[in-house]
CSV table of C-alpha atoms in Angstrom, one decimal:
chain,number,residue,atom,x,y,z
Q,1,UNK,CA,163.5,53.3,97.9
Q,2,UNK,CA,164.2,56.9,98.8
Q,3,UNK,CA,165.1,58.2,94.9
Q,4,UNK,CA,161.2,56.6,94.7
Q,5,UNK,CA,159.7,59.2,97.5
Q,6,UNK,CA,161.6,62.1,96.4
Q,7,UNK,CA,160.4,61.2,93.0
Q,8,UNK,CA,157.0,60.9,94.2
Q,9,UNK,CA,157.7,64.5,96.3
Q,10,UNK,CA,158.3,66.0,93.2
Q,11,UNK,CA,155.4,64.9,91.7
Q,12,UNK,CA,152.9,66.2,94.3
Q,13,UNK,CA,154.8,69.4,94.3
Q,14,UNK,CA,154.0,70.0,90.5
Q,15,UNK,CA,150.5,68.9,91.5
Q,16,UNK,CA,149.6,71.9,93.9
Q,17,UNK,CA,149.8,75.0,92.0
Q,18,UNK,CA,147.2,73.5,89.1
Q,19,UNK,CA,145.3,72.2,92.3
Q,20,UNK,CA,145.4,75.8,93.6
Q,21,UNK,CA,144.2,77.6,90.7
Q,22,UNK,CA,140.9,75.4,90.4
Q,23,UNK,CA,137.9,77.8,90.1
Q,24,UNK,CA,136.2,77.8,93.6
Q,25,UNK,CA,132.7,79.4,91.7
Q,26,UNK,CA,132.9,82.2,93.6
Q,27,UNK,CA,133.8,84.1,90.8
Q,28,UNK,CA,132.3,83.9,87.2
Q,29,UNK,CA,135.1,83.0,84.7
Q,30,UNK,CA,135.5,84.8,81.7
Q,31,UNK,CA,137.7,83.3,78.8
Q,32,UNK,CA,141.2,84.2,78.3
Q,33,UNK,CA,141.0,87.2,76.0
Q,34,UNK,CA,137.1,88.5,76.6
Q,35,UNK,CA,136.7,91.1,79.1
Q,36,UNK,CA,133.4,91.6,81.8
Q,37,UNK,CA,131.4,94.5,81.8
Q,38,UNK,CA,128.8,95.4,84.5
Q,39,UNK,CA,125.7,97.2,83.8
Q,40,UNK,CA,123.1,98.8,85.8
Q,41,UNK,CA,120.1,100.2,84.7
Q,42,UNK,CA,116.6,100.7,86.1
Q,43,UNK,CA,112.5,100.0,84.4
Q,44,UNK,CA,109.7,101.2,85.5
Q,45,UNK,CA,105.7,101.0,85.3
Q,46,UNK,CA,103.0,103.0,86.4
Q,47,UNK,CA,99.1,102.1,87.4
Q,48,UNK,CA,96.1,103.8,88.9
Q,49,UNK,CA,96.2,103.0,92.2
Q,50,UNK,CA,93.0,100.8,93.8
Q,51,UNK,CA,94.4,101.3,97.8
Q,52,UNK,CA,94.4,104.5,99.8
Q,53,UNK,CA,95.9,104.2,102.8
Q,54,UNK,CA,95.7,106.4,106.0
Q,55,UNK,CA,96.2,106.9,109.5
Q,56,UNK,CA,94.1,108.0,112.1
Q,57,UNK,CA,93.5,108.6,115.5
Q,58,UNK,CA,92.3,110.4,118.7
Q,59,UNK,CA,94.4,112.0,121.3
Q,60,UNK,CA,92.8,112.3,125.0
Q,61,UNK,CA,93.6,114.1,128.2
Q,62,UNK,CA,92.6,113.3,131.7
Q,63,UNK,CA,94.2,114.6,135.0
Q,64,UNK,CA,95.1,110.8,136.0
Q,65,UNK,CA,96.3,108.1,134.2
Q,66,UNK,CA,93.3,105.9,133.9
Q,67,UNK,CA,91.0,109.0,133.4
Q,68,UNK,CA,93.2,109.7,130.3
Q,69,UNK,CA,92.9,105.7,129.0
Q,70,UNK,CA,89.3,105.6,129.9
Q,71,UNK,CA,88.3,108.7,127.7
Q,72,UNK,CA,90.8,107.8,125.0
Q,73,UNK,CA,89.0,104.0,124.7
Q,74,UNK,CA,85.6,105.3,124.7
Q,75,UNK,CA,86.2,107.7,121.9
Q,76,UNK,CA,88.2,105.4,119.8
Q,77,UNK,CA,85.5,102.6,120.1
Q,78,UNK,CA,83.1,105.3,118.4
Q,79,UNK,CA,86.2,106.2,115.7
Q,80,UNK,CA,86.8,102.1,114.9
Q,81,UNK,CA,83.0,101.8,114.8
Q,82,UNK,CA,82.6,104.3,112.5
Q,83,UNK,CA,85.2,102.9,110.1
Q,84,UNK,CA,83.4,100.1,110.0
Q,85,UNK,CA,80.0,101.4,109.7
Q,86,UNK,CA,81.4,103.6,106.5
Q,87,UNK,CA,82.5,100.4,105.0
Q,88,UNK,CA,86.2,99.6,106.2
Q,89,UNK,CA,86.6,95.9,106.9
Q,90,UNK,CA,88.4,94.7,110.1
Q,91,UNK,CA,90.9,93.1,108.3
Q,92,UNK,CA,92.1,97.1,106.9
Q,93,UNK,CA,91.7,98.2,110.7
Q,94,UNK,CA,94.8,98.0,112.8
Q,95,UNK,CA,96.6,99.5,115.4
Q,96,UNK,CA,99.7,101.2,115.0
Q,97,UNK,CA,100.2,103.5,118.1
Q,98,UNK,CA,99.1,103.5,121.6
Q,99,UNK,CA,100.8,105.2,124.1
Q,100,UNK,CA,100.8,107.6,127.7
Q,101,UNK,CA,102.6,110.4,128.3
Q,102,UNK,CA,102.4,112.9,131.5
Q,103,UNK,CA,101.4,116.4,131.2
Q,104,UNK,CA,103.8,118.7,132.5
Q,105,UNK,CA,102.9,122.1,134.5
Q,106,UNK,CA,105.0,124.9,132.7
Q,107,UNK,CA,107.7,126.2,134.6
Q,108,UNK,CA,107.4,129.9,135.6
Q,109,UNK,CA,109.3,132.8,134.6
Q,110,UNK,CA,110.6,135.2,137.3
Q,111,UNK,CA,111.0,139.2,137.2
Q,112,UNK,CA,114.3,139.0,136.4
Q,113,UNK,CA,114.0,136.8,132.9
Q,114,UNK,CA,115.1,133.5,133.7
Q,115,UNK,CA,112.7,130.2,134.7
Q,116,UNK,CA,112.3,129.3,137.8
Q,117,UNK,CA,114.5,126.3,138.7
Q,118,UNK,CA,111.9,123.5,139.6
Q,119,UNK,CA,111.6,120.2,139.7
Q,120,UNK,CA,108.6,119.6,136.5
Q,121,UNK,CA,105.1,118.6,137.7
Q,122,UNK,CA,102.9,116.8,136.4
Q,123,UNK,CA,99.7,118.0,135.9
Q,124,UNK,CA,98.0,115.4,134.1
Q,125,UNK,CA,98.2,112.7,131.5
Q,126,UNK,CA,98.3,112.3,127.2
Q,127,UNK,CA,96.9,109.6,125.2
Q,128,UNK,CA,97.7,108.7,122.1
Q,129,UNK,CA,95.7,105.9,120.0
Q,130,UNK,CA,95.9,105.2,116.1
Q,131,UNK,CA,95.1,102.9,113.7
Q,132,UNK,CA,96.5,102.3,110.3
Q,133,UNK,CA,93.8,102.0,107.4
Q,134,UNK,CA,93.6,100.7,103.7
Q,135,UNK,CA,90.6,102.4,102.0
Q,136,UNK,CA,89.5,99.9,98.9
Q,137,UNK,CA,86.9,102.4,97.4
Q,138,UNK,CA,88.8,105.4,96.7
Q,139,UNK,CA,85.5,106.8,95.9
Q,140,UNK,CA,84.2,107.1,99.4
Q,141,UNK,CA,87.6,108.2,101.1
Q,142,UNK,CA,86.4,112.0,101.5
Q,143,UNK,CA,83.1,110.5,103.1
Q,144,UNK,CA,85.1,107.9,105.6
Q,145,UNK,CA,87.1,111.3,106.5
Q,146,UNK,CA,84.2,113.6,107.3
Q,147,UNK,CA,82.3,110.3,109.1
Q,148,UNK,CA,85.6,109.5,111.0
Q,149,UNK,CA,85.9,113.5,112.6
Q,150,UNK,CA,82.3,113.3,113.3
Q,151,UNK,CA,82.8,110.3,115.2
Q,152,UNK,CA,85.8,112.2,117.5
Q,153,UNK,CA,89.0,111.6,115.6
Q,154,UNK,CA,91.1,114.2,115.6
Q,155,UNK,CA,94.6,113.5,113.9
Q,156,UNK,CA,94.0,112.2,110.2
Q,157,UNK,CA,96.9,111.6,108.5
Q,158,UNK,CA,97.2,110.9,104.9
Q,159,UNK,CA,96.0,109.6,102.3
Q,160,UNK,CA,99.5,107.8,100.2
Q,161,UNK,CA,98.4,105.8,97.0
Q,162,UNK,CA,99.0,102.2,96.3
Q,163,UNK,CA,98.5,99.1,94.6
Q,164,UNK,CA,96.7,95.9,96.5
Q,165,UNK,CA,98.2,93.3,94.3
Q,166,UNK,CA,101.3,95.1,92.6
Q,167,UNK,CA,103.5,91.7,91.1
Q,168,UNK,CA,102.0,92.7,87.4
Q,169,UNK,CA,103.4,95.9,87.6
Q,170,UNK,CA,106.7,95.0,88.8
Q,171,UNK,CA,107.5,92.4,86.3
Q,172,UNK,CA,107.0,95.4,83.6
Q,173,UNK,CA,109.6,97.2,85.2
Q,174,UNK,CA,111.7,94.4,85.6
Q,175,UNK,CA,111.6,93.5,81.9
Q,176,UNK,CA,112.2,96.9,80.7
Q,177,UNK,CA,115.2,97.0,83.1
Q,178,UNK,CA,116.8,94.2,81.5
Q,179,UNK,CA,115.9,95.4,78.1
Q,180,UNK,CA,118.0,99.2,78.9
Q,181,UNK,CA,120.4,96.9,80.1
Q,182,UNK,CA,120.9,94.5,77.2
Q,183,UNK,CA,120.7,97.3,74.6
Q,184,UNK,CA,123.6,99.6,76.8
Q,185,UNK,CA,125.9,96.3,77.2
Q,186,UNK,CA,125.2,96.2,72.9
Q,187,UNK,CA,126.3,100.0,72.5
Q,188,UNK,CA,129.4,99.3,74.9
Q,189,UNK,CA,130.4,96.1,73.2
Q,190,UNK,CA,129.9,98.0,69.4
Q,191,UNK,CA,131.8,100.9,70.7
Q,192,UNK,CA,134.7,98.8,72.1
Q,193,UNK,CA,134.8,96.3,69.1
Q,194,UNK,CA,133.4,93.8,70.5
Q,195,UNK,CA,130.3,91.8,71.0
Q,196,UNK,CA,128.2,90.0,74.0
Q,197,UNK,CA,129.0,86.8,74.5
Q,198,UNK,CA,126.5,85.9,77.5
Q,199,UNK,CA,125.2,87.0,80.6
Q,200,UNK,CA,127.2,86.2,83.6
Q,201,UNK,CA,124.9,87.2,86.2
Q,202,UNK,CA,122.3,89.0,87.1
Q,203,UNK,CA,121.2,90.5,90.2
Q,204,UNK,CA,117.7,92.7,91.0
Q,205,UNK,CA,117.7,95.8,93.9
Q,206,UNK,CA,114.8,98.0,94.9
Q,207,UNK,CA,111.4,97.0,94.7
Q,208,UNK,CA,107.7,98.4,95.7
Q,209,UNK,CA,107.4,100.9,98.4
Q,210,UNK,CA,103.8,103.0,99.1
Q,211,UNK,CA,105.0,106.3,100.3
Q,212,UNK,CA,104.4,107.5,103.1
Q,213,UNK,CA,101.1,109.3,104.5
Q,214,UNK,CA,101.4,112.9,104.0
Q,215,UNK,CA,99.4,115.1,107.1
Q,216,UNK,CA,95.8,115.5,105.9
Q,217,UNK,CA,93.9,117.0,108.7
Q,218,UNK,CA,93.6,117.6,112.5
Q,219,UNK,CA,90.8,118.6,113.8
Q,220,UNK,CA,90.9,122.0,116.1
Q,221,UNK,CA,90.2,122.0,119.5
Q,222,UNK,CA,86.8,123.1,119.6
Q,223,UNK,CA,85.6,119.9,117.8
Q,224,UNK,CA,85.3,121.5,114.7
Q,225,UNK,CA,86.5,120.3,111.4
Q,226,UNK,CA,86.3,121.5,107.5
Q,227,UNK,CA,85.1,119.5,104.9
Q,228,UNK,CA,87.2,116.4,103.5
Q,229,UNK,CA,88.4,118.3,100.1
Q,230,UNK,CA,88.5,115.8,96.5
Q,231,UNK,CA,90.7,113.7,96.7
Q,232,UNK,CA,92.9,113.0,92.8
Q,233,UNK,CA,94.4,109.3,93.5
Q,234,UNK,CA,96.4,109.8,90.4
Q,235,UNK,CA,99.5,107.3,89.1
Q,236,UNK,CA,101.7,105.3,91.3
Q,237,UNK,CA,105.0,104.2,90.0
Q,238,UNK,CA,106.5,101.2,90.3
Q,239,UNK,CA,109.9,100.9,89.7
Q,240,UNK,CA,112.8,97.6,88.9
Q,241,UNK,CA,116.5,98.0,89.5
Q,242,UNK,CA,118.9,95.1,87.6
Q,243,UNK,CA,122.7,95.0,87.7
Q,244,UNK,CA,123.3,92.8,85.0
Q,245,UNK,CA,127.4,91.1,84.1
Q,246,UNK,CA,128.1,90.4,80.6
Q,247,UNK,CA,130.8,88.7,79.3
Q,248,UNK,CA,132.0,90.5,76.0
Q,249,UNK,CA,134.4,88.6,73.3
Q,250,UNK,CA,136.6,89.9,70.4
């Protein structure tokens, strides 16, 4: 009986290490002798653009807080209606930024140079109130500028170019990314004496981004405001990322 369970012992004992070295599939095999070769490369595509999209806003002052929000509301009901009077639906209409700051008295300088060491004093109070806009008819933009600083906006920011529906685009890139990719793992593989056996795997980065509003206008002071110049909508780009693993045999 006990040569039996030291025989059986044994037995399990050989049995670990080939249980140990079982692929777990976290790592792709590659066959004894063929090597793995990693490839990144990147595609792109580019389209006129059908969306401008913009910023814009009014900032108010009043000596109290309410006074400040009361003026600010009033003249951004006349902004958002003229949006939508020059043609911008509701759903392109929404807010990105409201908020109320105090106004603070400037501290004084004395004869001898320095500032005088006060506490700060509020003298009044800043609003702030924007909404974030997608222009569908490029062709009007200059006109929904010059309509929305008639109407009392006064910070315009803007316009950055984009694509409402950009998935067509994208998969152009994305092929010609794998493409670059394919041919560069061929020239490796020829250069090294060898060839591509298969893909391994594949994984996509990047993506579509808009860029960001550029500053387009704010209106002075006074109330006056120049004309909206053309605007040249141009190309957007649209660009694919792919890091691609081949496996490469003899």
């Amino acid at each position: 009986m006990k040569s039996h369970m030291l025989a059986s012992l044994a037995l399990a004992s050989m049995a670990l290490p080939a249980m140990a070295s079982a692929h777990d599939g976290s790592t792709p095999i590659i066959a004894p002798g063929n090597t793995a070769l990693t490839v990144s490369a990147e595609g792109k595509s580019t389209r006129k653009p059908d969306l401008a999209l913009f910023t814009a806003g009014v900032t108010s002052q009043g000596s109290t807080a309410g006074e400040a929000m009361s003026t600010n509301s009033a003249d951004m009901s006349r902004v958002i209606a003229a949006l939508k009077k020059a043609g911008i639906a509701d759903r392109d209409i929404q807010t990105s930024n409201l908020n109320l700051n105090p106004v603070y008295a400037p501290q004084r300088q004395l004869p001898d140079g320095t500032i005088e060491p006060a506490q700060p004093r509020i003298v009044g109070y800043q609003v702030n109130n924007t909404v974030s806009v997608k222009q569908r008819n490029l062709n009007d933009f200059g006109k929904v500028i010059d309509t929305l600083v008639t109407a009392g906006a006064n910070q315009v920011n803007g316009p950055s170019f984009a694509m409402d529906n950009p998935d067509a685009a994208l998969d152009e890139a994305r092929v010609e990314a794998m493409q670059k990719a394919r041919a560069r793992a061929d020239l490796y593989a020829k250069a090294a004496g060898m060839k591509v056996a298969r893909i391994v795997s594949i994984n996509e980065s990047g993506g579509y981004a808009p860029p960001m509003p550029v500053m387009y206008a704010r209106a002075q002071s006074a109330g006056m405001a120049a004309p909206a110049p053309p605007i040249a909508a141009g190309e957007v780009e649209l660009n694919a990322s792919v890091t691609v693993v081949f496996e490469l045999a003899p």
